[in-house]
Amino acid sequence: MNKDNNRQDNPTVHTLHGHPYADILFRPHHVSPVHPQMSMRARAAQFAPFAALPGHSDVLEETARYTDHPDDLADDERVWLDNALAAILNSHSRKASITYLEPDSHKSGGRIVTVSDSIISVDPVQRTVRLSNGTRIDISMIRHITPIEPLNR
């Protein structure tokens, strides 16, 4: 069969008459008898994007990471928290649920954390609360405090 007969027998090729590659467009895909075929995964890896700037994706992830930025407490809210803390310290168990802002080490803001534990001590100079689990909380970061057991009256 010559090329001209093939064009006449195949109507698709005939419609591409004049196309520079019309004679090879519809031939079967070549498979090498010597080299094994590459897997689809390996073929895709050849075209996958690469990290042109090392660390760039880490910077993007850090920038996209959300941190809380709660408003500062009003004076009356701060007085209420100070009174609640004093009442808990005068209670028998000193157990409390404390909600506070844990500062982020990489950028401004942080995350809101609630912990329930016994208060061991309050450092008025450092302005920190120390819990029985070893956690130290900056008093200015406390947003809410609630006694876990009833207070002594």
XYZ file of N, CA and C in Angstrom:
459
model
N 0.849 -1.161 0.000
C 0.000 0.000 0.000
C 0.905 1.237 0.000
N 0.649 2.153 -0.871
C 1.470 3.363 -0.891
C 0.777 4.474 -0.088
N 1.519 5.590 0.091
C 0.991 6.687 0.899
C -0.290 7.261 0.315
N -0.362 7.372 -0.971
C -1.542 7.975 -1.587
C -2.784 7.133 -1.355
N -2.653 5.797 -1.430
C -3.806 4.926 -1.180
C -4.257 5.036 0.274
N -3.279 5.121 1.186
C -3.604 5.232 2.600
C -4.408 6.508 2.866
N -4.058 7.590 2.234
C -4.789 8.847 2.418
C -6.215 8.734 1.893
N -6.389 8.024 0.825
C -7.727 7.905 0.251
C -8.603 6.973 1.083
N -7.974 5.930 1.704
C -8.744 4.974 2.502
C -9.147 5.546 3.860
N -8.393 6.477 4.395
C -8.653 7.021 5.724
C -9.234 8.431 5.579
N -10.527 8.595 5.820
C -11.159 9.904 5.620
C -10.601 10.982 6.551
N -10.139 10.592 7.770
C -9.589 11.576 8.680
C -8.311 12.165 8.109
N -7.470 11.310 7.578
C -6.221 11.770 6.971
C -6.539 12.629 5.756
N -7.553 12.223 5.025
C -7.921 12.958 3.822
C -8.330 14.400 4.173
N -9.014 14.578 5.327
C -9.418 15.936 5.709
C -8.219 16.758 6.151
N -7.105 16.086 6.499
C -5.899 16.793 6.889
C -4.946 16.958 5.701
N -5.464 16.728 4.506
C -4.633 16.844 3.317
C -3.990 18.236 3.297
N -2.718 18.268 3.117
C -2.002 19.526 3.133
C -1.345 19.801 4.478
N -1.744 19.049 5.517
C -1.092 19.198 6.819
C 0.298 18.587 6.712
N 1.342 19.264 7.250
C 2.703 18.762 7.061
C 2.962 17.388 7.680
N 2.180 16.989 8.695
C 2.404 15.690 9.332
C 1.247 14.722 9.109
N 0.453 14.940 8.109
C -0.722 14.108 7.863
C -0.362 12.647 7.667
N 0.813 12.364 7.119
C 1.175 10.974 6.845
C 1.612 10.214 8.096
N 1.897 10.891 9.217
C 2.326 10.164 10.427
C 1.384 10.346 11.621
N 0.396 11.207 11.503
C -0.472 11.499 12.639
C -1.210 10.281 13.192
N -1.589 9.363 12.374
C -2.439 8.259 12.822
C -1.715 6.922 12.821
N -0.419 6.948 12.897
C 0.358 5.700 12.981
C 0.373 5.228 14.432
N 0.562 3.920 14.657
C 0.605 3.412 16.033
C 1.836 3.943 16.785
N 1.693 4.043 18.097
C 2.776 4.528 18.956
C 3.927 3.530 18.941
N 5.155 4.024 18.827
C 6.338 3.161 18.817
C 6.621 2.657 20.228
N 6.862 1.372 20.376
C 7.253 0.774 21.646
C 8.608 0.128 21.430
N 9.598 0.510 22.225
C 10.954 0.008 22.079
C 11.033 -1.445 22.508
N 11.677 -2.278 21.703
C 11.872 -3.672 22.099
C 13.016 -3.814 23.114
N 13.827 -2.788 23.273
C 15.012 -2.848 24.126
C 14.776 -2.200 25.496
N 14.176 -1.002 25.518
C 13.983 -0.252 26.760
C 12.580 -0.472 27.314
N 12.463 -0.725 28.641
C 11.129 -0.905 29.227
C 10.373 0.425 29.234
N 9.053 0.312 29.176
C 8.245 1.523 29.191
C 8.301 2.165 30.575
N 8.334 3.488 30.596
C 8.370 4.245 31.843
C 6.964 4.278 32.434
N 6.899 4.158 33.745
C 5.594 4.214 34.401
C 5.006 5.616 34.260
N 3.674 5.710 34.413
C 3.014 7.011 34.327
C 3.533 7.941 35.432
N 3.803 7.371 36.606
C 4.309 8.177 37.718
C 5.681 8.773 37.375
N 6.561 7.945 36.800
C 7.895 8.426 36.432
C 7.811 9.467 35.313
N 6.894 9.255 34.381
C 6.722 10.247 33.300
C 6.213 11.569 33.861
N 5.275 11.503 34.805
C 4.724 12.714 35.396
C 5.792 13.454 36.201
N 6.675 12.717 36.850
C 7.722 13.347 37.656
C 8.650 14.205 36.807
N 8.812 13.832 35.541
C 9.671 14.631 34.661
C 9.102 16.028 34.443
N 7.800 16.157 34.547
C 7.160 17.434 34.264
C 6.655 18.139 35.528
N 6.889 17.531 36.691
C 6.427 18.135 37.945
C 7.208 19.420 38.217
N 6.568 20.403 38.843
C 7.293 21.630 39.171
C 8.386 21.337 40.195
N 9.429 22.092 40.154
C 10.520 21.903 41.090
C 10.666 23.154 41.954
N 11.333 22.995 43.085
C 11.513 24.117 44.009
C 12.650 24.997 43.505
N 12.303 26.021 42.781
C 13.312 26.922 42.237
C 13.953 27.743 43.346
N 13.202 28.050 44.388
C 13.714 28.816 45.522
C 13.604 27.961 46.777
N 14.719 27.393 47.244
C 14.652 26.555 48.448
C 14.066 27.337 49.622
N 13.139 26.711 50.318
C 12.517 27.339 51.479
C 11.332 28.227 51.154
N 11.085 28.475 49.861
C 9.987 29.358 49.474
C 8.641 28.812 49.935
N 8.431 27.509 49.769
C 7.147 26.930 50.178
C 6.980 27.008 51.695
N 8.086 26.879 52.457
C 8.001 27.012 53.918
C 7.576 28.421 54.316
N 8.116 29.417 53.620
C 7.760 30.809 53.909
C 6.283 31.041 53.605
N 5.797 30.488 52.491
C 4.385 30.640 52.139
C 3.489 29.987 53.181
N 3.861 28.790 53.635
C 3.070 28.100 54.656
C 3.041 28.901 55.956
N 4.192 29.452 56.352
C 4.261 30.235 57.587
C 3.409 31.492 57.477
N 3.440 32.127 56.324
C 2.651 33.335 56.113
C 1.162 33.014 56.161
N 0.791 31.866 55.620
C -0.622 31.485 55.570
C -1.130 30.977 56.913
N -0.222 30.572 57.812
C -0.633 30.033 59.109
C -1.332 31.123 59.909
N -2.516 30.782 60.423
C -3.352 31.737 61.137
C -2.903 31.858 62.592
N -2.849 33.067 63.087
C -2.635 33.307 64.510
C -3.734 34.239 65.013
N -4.141 34.027 66.266
C -5.160 34.884 66.881
C -4.531 36.202 67.310
N -5.313 37.268 67.233
C -4.899 38.589 67.698
C -6.035 39.181 68.529
N -6.253 38.637 69.730
C -7.358 39.159 70.528
C -7.082 40.590 70.990
N -8.150 41.325 71.167
C -8.038 42.699 71.644
C -7.554 42.701 73.092
N -6.910 43.789 73.475
C -6.520 43.948 74.875
C -7.780 44.082 75.723
N -7.671 43.617 76.947
C -8.823 43.678 77.848
C -9.026 45.103 78.347
N -10.270 45.443 78.570
C -10.606 46.740 79.164
C -10.213 46.710 80.635
N -10.092 47.874 81.239
C -9.671 47.965 82.643
C -10.592 47.185 83.572
N -11.907 47.287 83.350
C -12.837 46.579 84.234
C -12.720 45.061 84.065
N -12.432 44.597 82.845
C -12.227 43.161 82.621
C -10.955 42.699 83.320
N -9.900 43.503 83.277
C -8.637 43.165 83.935
C -8.838 43.102 85.456
N -9.590 44.042 86.023
C -9.875 44.041 87.466
C -10.658 42.778 87.829
N -11.644 42.415 86.996
C -12.438 41.206 87.249
C -11.530 39.976 87.251
N -10.606 39.882 86.280
C -9.688 38.737 86.222
C -8.772 38.710 87.442
N -8.265 39.871 87.868
C -7.404 39.932 89.051
C -8.153 39.462 90.287
N -9.418 39.883 90.424
C -10.233 39.455 91.566
C -10.521 37.954 91.510
N -10.797 37.439 90.312
C -11.062 36.001 90.168
C -9.813 35.196 90.514
N -8.660 35.664 90.080
C -7.402 34.983 90.385
C -7.148 35.000 91.896
N -7.371 36.130 92.532
C -7.181 36.229 93.989
C -8.131 35.288 94.728
N -9.379 35.190 94.284
C -10.354 34.299 94.924
C -9.932 32.838 94.775
N -9.420 32.486 93.604
C -8.976 31.099 93.378
C -7.772 30.790 94.253
N -6.858 31.745 94.397
C -5.678 31.539 95.242
C -6.062 31.363 96.712
N -7.173 31.967 97.142
C -7.649 31.829 98.516
C -8.518 30.595 98.719
N -8.818 29.872 97.644
C -9.662 28.674 97.768
C -8.815 27.493 98.228
N -9.490 26.438 98.628
C -8.807 25.246 99.139
C -8.043 24.507 98.035
N -8.653 24.313 96.884
C -8.039 23.471 95.852
C -7.150 24.240 94.877
N -7.452 25.503 94.685
C -6.726 26.357 93.719
C -6.831 25.838 92.285
N -7.818 24.995 92.009
C -8.002 24.492 90.644
C -8.793 25.500 89.830
N -8.332 25.707 88.590
C -8.995 26.685 87.729
C -8.868 26.278 86.266
N -9.792 26.798 85.496
C -9.725 26.681 84.049
C -9.294 28.058 83.544
N -8.133 28.114 82.884
C -7.568 29.389 82.435
C -7.493 29.400 80.908
N -8.076 30.425 80.327
C -7.983 30.632 78.877
C -7.029 31.797 78.656
N -6.003 31.537 77.843
C -4.987 32.568 77.639
C -4.447 32.522 76.210
N -3.765 33.592 75.834
C -3.125 33.656 74.524
C -1.708 33.141 74.671
N -1.400 32.049 73.959
C -0.039 31.518 73.946
C 0.684 32.188 72.784
N 1.667 33.051 73.060
C 2.322 33.798 71.984
C 3.002 32.870 70.980
N 2.973 33.280 69.719
C 3.628 32.543 68.648
C 5.099 32.926 68.633
N 5.982 31.953 68.467
C 7.419 32.245 68.501
C 7.936 32.814 67.191
N 7.130 32.754 66.125
C 7.611 33.197 64.812
C 6.985 34.489 64.311
N 5.772 34.785 64.751
C 5.131 36.011 64.275
C 4.174 36.534 65.331
N 3.640 37.737 65.101
C 2.779 38.351 66.105
C 1.501 37.549 66.282
N 0.928 37.679 67.465
C -0.285 36.921 67.767
C 0.070 35.605 68.425
N -0.821 34.664 68.329
C -0.612 33.354 68.921
C -1.865 32.527 68.802
N -2.025 31.595 69.730
C -3.232 30.767 69.711
C -3.870 30.802 71.089
N -5.177 30.705 71.094
C -5.932 30.695 72.341
C -5.912 29.275 72.904
N -5.496 29.155 74.162
C -5.368 27.862 74.824
C -6.181 27.903 76.108
N -6.855 26.801 76.416
C -7.542 26.666 77.698
C -6.937 25.479 78.414
N -6.512 25.700 79.647
C -5.907 24.645 80.444
C -6.618 24.604 81.797
N -6.814 23.395 82.307
C -7.429 23.219 83.629
C -6.411 22.531 84.515
N -6.012 23.226 85.598
C -4.976 22.694 86.475
C -4.985 23.480 87.781
N -4.171 23.040 88.739
C -4.039 23.753 90.013
C -2.986 24.839 89.878
N -3.297 25.996 90.447
C -2.342 27.102 90.456
C -1.399 26.887 91.632
N -0.112 26.812 91.343
C 0.893 26.612 92.390
C 1.300 27.948 93.004
N 1.585 28.932 92.135
C 2.022 30.224 92.657
C 1.774 31.327 91.638
N 1.828 32.551 92.144
C 1.742 33.740 91.302
C 2.973 34.572 91.616
N 3.723 34.922 90.577
C 4.910 35.760 90.748
C 4.524 37.196 90.415
N 4.404 38.068 91.427
C 3.968 39.443 91.157
C 5.021 40.280 90.424
N 6.297 39.908 90.537
C 7.355 40.651 89.845
C 7.366 40.289 88.356
N 7.388 38.991 88.070
C 7.372 38.526 86.677
C 5.975 38.580 86.067
N 4.968 38.742 86.913
C 3.552 38.750 86.506
C 3.198 37.460 85.763
N 3.515 36.326 86.412
C 3.208 35.025 85.837
C 2.469 34.156 86.852
N 1.701 33.216 86.307
C 1.011 32.208 87.107
C 1.698 30.885 86.791
N 2.071 30.126 87.830
C 2.693 28.819 87.613
C 1.691 27.740 87.989
N 1.490 26.776 87.071
C 0.535 25.685 87.299
C 1.275 24.436 87.743
N 0.534 23.459 88.291
C 1.153 22.230 88.799
C 1.797 21.403 87.686
N 1.379 21.597 86.437
C 1.997 20.849 85.331
C 3.266 21.528 84.812
N 3.679 22.639 85.466
C 4.897 23.334 85.079
C 4.685 24.504 84.134
N 3.496 24.662 83.626
C 3.204 25.763 82.706
C 3.278 27.088 83.430
N 3.903 28.065 82.786
C 3.929 29.440 83.298
C 3.154 30.301 82.316
N 2.211 31.058 82.847
C 1.341 31.892 82.010
C 1.550 33.351 82.392
N 1.824 34.165 81.399
C 1.931 35.614 81.609
C 0.532 36.124 81.942
N 0.407 36.809 83.079
C -0.907 37.279 83.542
C -1.567 38.183 82.499
N -0.783 38.957 81.766
C -1.369 39.860 80.763
C -1.973 39.100 79.582
N -1.634 37.811 79.456
C -2.168 37.007 78.353
C -3.450 36.266 78.730
N -3.808 36.266 80.009
C -5.018 35.571 80.452
C -6.247 36.322 79.951
N -7.169 35.576 79.351
C -8.391 36.167 78.809
C -9.621 35.798 79.631
N -9.557 34.640 80.317
C -10.692 34.213 81.143
C -10.171 33.212 82.171
N -10.738 33.265 83.353
C -10.359 32.322 84.405
C -11.615 31.936 85.179
N -11.773 30.644 85.428
C -12.947 30.130 86.126
C -12.506 29.086 87.144
N -12.983 29.190 88.383
C -12.645 28.151 89.363
C -13.300 26.838 88.968
N -12.596 25.744 89.234
C -13.163 24.425 88.893
C -14.013 23.913 90.053
N -13.573 24.121 91.291
C -14.360 23.710 92.453
C -14.896 24.952 93.141
N -15.977 24.797 93.866
C -16.546 25.971 94.560
C -15.523 26.624 95.477
N -15.569 27.943 95.539
C -14.664 28.696 96.403
C -15.100 28.588 97.854
N -14.111 28.645 98.772
C -14.444 28.673 100.213
C -15.036 30.043 100.539
N -16.027 30.043 101.405
C -16.651 31.314 101.769
C -16.392 31.640 103.186
